[in-house]
Amino acid sequence: MKILIRFKIIDFWYKREMRDNDLCSILVTDMAEYIFLRNDDVWTLDKEFRFFFDAAIDHEIPVVHAVIPGKMDKELIRFLNRAKEKTPKLLDIVQHGWVHANHSLDKRTKYEFGPSRSLKFQQEDIRQGLKQMRLAFGDHFT
């Protein structure tokens, strides 16, 4: 069985449609058992988040929401907890770093974790994020 999925790429960061790859297609064959969508850099319940979230729920498309624990706000926490209770199979809540700070020494790259920081500091950030995620989402944290 083959399924063709067509979708438009929207760059929510710059709030514009991508020009180079306006319409994308994925051909799913028997070899591909799973496709997942990751909603990256989630931290607040803004208009762009709600647009994407509602579209996925309305079409029963499961999404992994990668939450930035050091930036997440209370409104987002309440919303995702309620949504997980209502539609547990349509969303996962995962940790995405700690505060999403750029620690790169190279201006051409951005990363929160990498060679410019000691392993000790990186592990501490991950632990802080994990603690916040568990406090915020409890059993809903995947």
mmCIF file of C-alpha atoms in Angstrom:
data_model
loop_
_atom_site.group_PDB
_atom_site.id
_atom_site.type_symbol
_atom_site.label_atom_id
_atom_site.label_comp_id
_atom_site.label_asym_id
_atom_site.label_seq_id
_atom_site.Cartn_x
_atom_site.Cartn_y
_atom_site.Cartn_z
ATOM 1 C CA MET A 1 0.000 0.000 0.000
ATOM 2 C CA LYS A 2 1.245 3.493 -0.845
ATOM 3 C CA ILE A 3 -0.097 6.727 0.562
ATOM 4 C CA LEU A 4 0.775 10.172 -0.733
ATOM 5 C CA ILE A 5 0.652 12.904 1.863
ATOM 6 C CA ARG A 6 0.759 16.498 0.626
ATOM 7 C CA PHE A 7 1.185 19.444 2.909
ATOM 8 C CA LYS A 8 2.213 23.060 2.935
ATOM 9 C CA ILE A 9 5.250 24.099 4.935
ATOM 10 C CA ILE A 10 4.645 27.159 7.042
ATOM 11 C CA ASP A 11 7.478 28.794 8.889
ATOM 12 C CA PHE A 12 5.788 29.929 12.089
ATOM 13 C CA TRP A 13 9.018 31.415 13.425
ATOM 14 C CA TYR A 14 8.997 34.078 10.723
ATOM 15 C CA LYS A 15 5.209 33.845 10.257
ATOM 16 C CA ARG A 16 5.435 33.382 6.515
ATOM 17 C CA GLU A 17 5.034 30.578 4.054
ATOM 18 C CA MET A 18 8.237 29.011 2.835
ATOM 19 C CA ARG A 19 8.993 30.011 -0.721
ATOM 20 C CA ASP A 20 11.415 27.341 -1.905
ATOM 21 C CA ASN A 21 9.369 24.321 -0.925
ATOM 22 C CA ASP A 22 5.827 25.601 -1.048
ATOM 23 C CA LEU A 23 4.133 22.228 -1.379
ATOM 24 C CA CYS A 24 5.823 19.103 -0.094
ATOM 25 C CA SER A 25 4.913 15.495 -0.578
ATOM 26 C CA ILE A 26 5.821 12.370 1.311
ATOM 27 C CA LEU A 27 5.341 8.979 -0.272
ATOM 28 C CA VAL A 28 4.681 6.422 2.422
ATOM 29 C CA THR A 29 5.294 2.836 1.396
ATOM 30 C CA ASP A 30 4.992 -0.484 3.175
ATOM 31 C CA MET A 31 8.516 0.019 4.487
ATOM 32 C CA ALA A 32 7.479 3.064 6.512
ATOM 33 C CA GLU A 33 5.440 1.973 9.495
ATOM 34 C CA TYR A 34 5.378 5.289 11.316
ATOM 35 C CA ILE A 35 5.523 8.956 10.551
ATOM 36 C CA PHE A 36 5.452 11.417 13.381
ATOM 37 C CA LEU A 37 5.124 15.144 13.520
ATOM 38 C CA ARG A 38 7.088 17.089 16.081
ATOM 39 C CA ASN A 39 5.943 20.527 17.127
ATOM 40 C CA ASP A 40 9.282 22.006 18.104
ATOM 41 C CA ASP A 41 10.070 24.836 20.540
ATOM 42 C CA VAL A 42 6.721 24.812 22.351
ATOM 43 C CA TRP A 43 6.551 27.133 25.348
ATOM 44 C CA THR A 44 3.449 29.334 25.122
ATOM 45 C CA LEU A 45 -0.157 29.048 24.041
ATOM 46 C CA ASP A 46 -0.007 31.516 21.162
ATOM 47 C CA LYS A 47 -2.011 31.800 17.941
ATOM 48 C CA GLU A 48 0.446 29.754 15.866
ATOM 49 C CA PHE A 49 0.513 26.935 18.405
ATOM 50 C CA ARG A 50 -3.296 26.800 18.569
ATOM 51 C CA PHE A 51 -3.624 26.819 14.775
ATOM 52 C CA PHE A 52 -1.282 23.834 14.422
ATOM 53 C CA PHE A 53 -2.665 22.022 17.477
ATOM 54 C CA ASP A 54 -6.307 22.407 16.447
ATOM 55 C CA ALA A 55 -5.608 21.312 12.860
ATOM 56 C CA ALA A 56 -3.842 18.167 14.065
ATOM 57 C CA ILE A 57 -6.577 17.280 16.565
ATOM 58 C CA ASP A 58 -9.355 17.998 14.038
ATOM 59 C CA HIS A 59 -7.724 15.590 11.572
ATOM 60 C CA GLU A 60 -6.763 13.070 14.290
ATOM 61 C CA ILE A 61 -3.059 13.417 13.508
ATOM 62 C CA PRO A 62 -0.810 12.503 16.445
ATOM 63 C CA VAL A 63 1.828 15.097 17.292
ATOM 64 C CA VAL A 64 4.847 15.125 19.611
ATOM 65 C CA HIS A 65 4.994 18.503 21.357
ATOM 66 C CA ALA A 66 8.604 19.335 22.313
ATOM 67 C CA VAL A 67 8.235 21.724 25.251
ATOM 68 C CA ILE A 68 10.992 24.057 26.457
ATOM 69 C CA PRO A 69 10.686 23.567 30.241
ATOM 70 C CA GLY A 70 12.532 26.723 31.321
ATOM 71 C CA LYS A 71 10.242 28.919 29.214
ATOM 72 C CA MET A 72 6.839 27.185 29.357
ATOM 73 C CA ASP A 73 4.005 29.212 30.803
ATOM 74 C CA LYS A 74 1.156 28.116 33.088
ATOM 75 C CA GLU A 75 -1.501 28.537 30.418
ATOM 76 C CA LEU A 76 0.321 26.087 28.130
ATOM 77 C CA ILE A 77 0.756 23.601 30.977
ATOM 78 C CA ARG A 78 -2.978 23.651 31.798
ATOM 79 C CA PHE A 79 -3.911 23.390 28.121
ATOM 80 C CA LEU A 80 -1.642 20.434 27.342
ATOM 81 C CA ASN A 81 -2.659 18.550 30.489
ATOM 82 C CA ARG A 82 -6.350 18.911 29.591
ATOM 83 C CA ALA A 83 -5.691 17.959 25.981
ATOM 84 C CA LYS A 84 -3.746 14.866 27.041
ATOM 85 C CA GLU A 85 -6.667 13.795 29.225
ATOM 86 C CA LYS A 86 -9.170 14.278 26.376
ATOM 87 C CA THR A 87 -7.121 12.830 23.508
ATOM 88 C CA PRO A 88 -4.253 10.809 24.992
ATOM 89 C CA LYS A 89 -3.378 9.035 21.755
ATOM 90 C CA LEU A 90 -3.104 12.229 19.713
ATOM 91 C CA LEU A 91 -0.337 13.991 21.611
ATOM 92 C CA ASP A 92 2.870 13.330 23.424
ATOM 93 C CA ILE A 93 4.630 15.864 25.600
ATOM 94 C CA VAL A 94 8.427 15.675 25.575
ATOM 95 C CA GLN A 95 11.293 17.753 26.919
ATOM 96 C CA HIS A 96 13.166 20.054 24.538
ATOM 97 C CA GLY A 97 16.301 21.200 26.319
ATOM 98 C CA TRP A 98 16.093 23.553 29.261
ATOM 99 C CA VAL A 99 15.719 27.247 28.314
ATOM 100 C CA HIS A 100 16.668 27.044 24.638
ATOM 101 C CA ALA A 101 19.643 29.369 25.142
ATOM 102 C CA ASN A 102 22.329 29.491 22.483
ATOM 103 C CA HIS A 103 25.701 28.422 23.898
ATOM 104 C CA SER A 104 27.547 28.176 20.611
ATOM 105 C CA LEU A 105 30.789 30.124 20.342
ATOM 106 C CA ASP A 106 30.424 30.089 16.565
ATOM 107 C CA LYS A 107 28.021 32.761 15.303
ATOM 108 C CA ARG A 108 27.118 30.561 12.329
ATOM 109 C CA THR A 109 25.592 27.809 14.484
ATOM 110 C CA LYS A 110 23.132 27.649 17.359
ATOM 111 C CA TYR A 111 22.840 24.981 20.012
ATOM 112 C CA GLU A 112 21.934 24.619 23.639
ATOM 113 C CA PHE A 113 24.081 21.557 24.226
ATOM 114 C CA GLY A 114 27.484 21.059 22.659
ATOM 115 C CA PRO A 115 31.263 21.284 22.998
ATOM 116 C CA SER A 116 31.341 24.870 24.295
ATOM 117 C CA ARG A 117 29.895 23.751 27.651
ATOM 118 C CA SER A 118 31.079 21.187 30.142
ATOM 119 C CA LEU A 119 29.196 17.911 30.410
ATOM 120 C CA LYS A 120 28.442 18.776 34.046
ATOM 121 C CA PHE A 121 26.574 21.975 33.096
ATOM 122 C CA GLN A 122 24.743 20.267 30.255
ATOM 123 C CA GLN A 123 23.606 17.446 32.543
ATOM 124 C CA GLU A 124 22.431 19.957 35.165
ATOM 125 C CA ASP A 125 20.320 21.760 32.557
ATOM 126 C CA ILE A 126 18.776 18.476 31.456
ATOM 127 C CA ARG A 127 18.036 17.551 35.089
ATOM 128 C CA GLN A 128 16.407 20.937 35.751
ATOM 129 C CA GLY A 129 14.287 20.552 32.633
ATOM 130 C CA LEU A 130 13.280 17.023 33.575
ATOM 131 C CA LYS A 131 12.263 18.173 37.053
ATOM 132 C CA GLN A 132 10.133 21.005 35.641
ATOM 133 C CA MET A 133 8.494 18.715 33.071
ATOM 134 C CA ARG A 134 7.579 16.153 35.737
ATOM 135 C CA LEU A 135 6.174 18.854 38.019
ATOM 136 C CA ALA A 136 4.170 20.433 35.198
ATOM 137 C CA PHE A 137 2.865 17.351 33.406
ATOM 138 C CA GLY A 138 3.190 14.411 35.821
ATOM 139 C CA ASP A 139 2.093 11.206 34.101
ATOM 140 C CA HIS A 140 1.268 13.132 30.920
ATOM 141 C CA PHE A 141 5.004 13.708 30.353
ATOM 142 C CA THR A 142 6.161 11.115 27.835
#
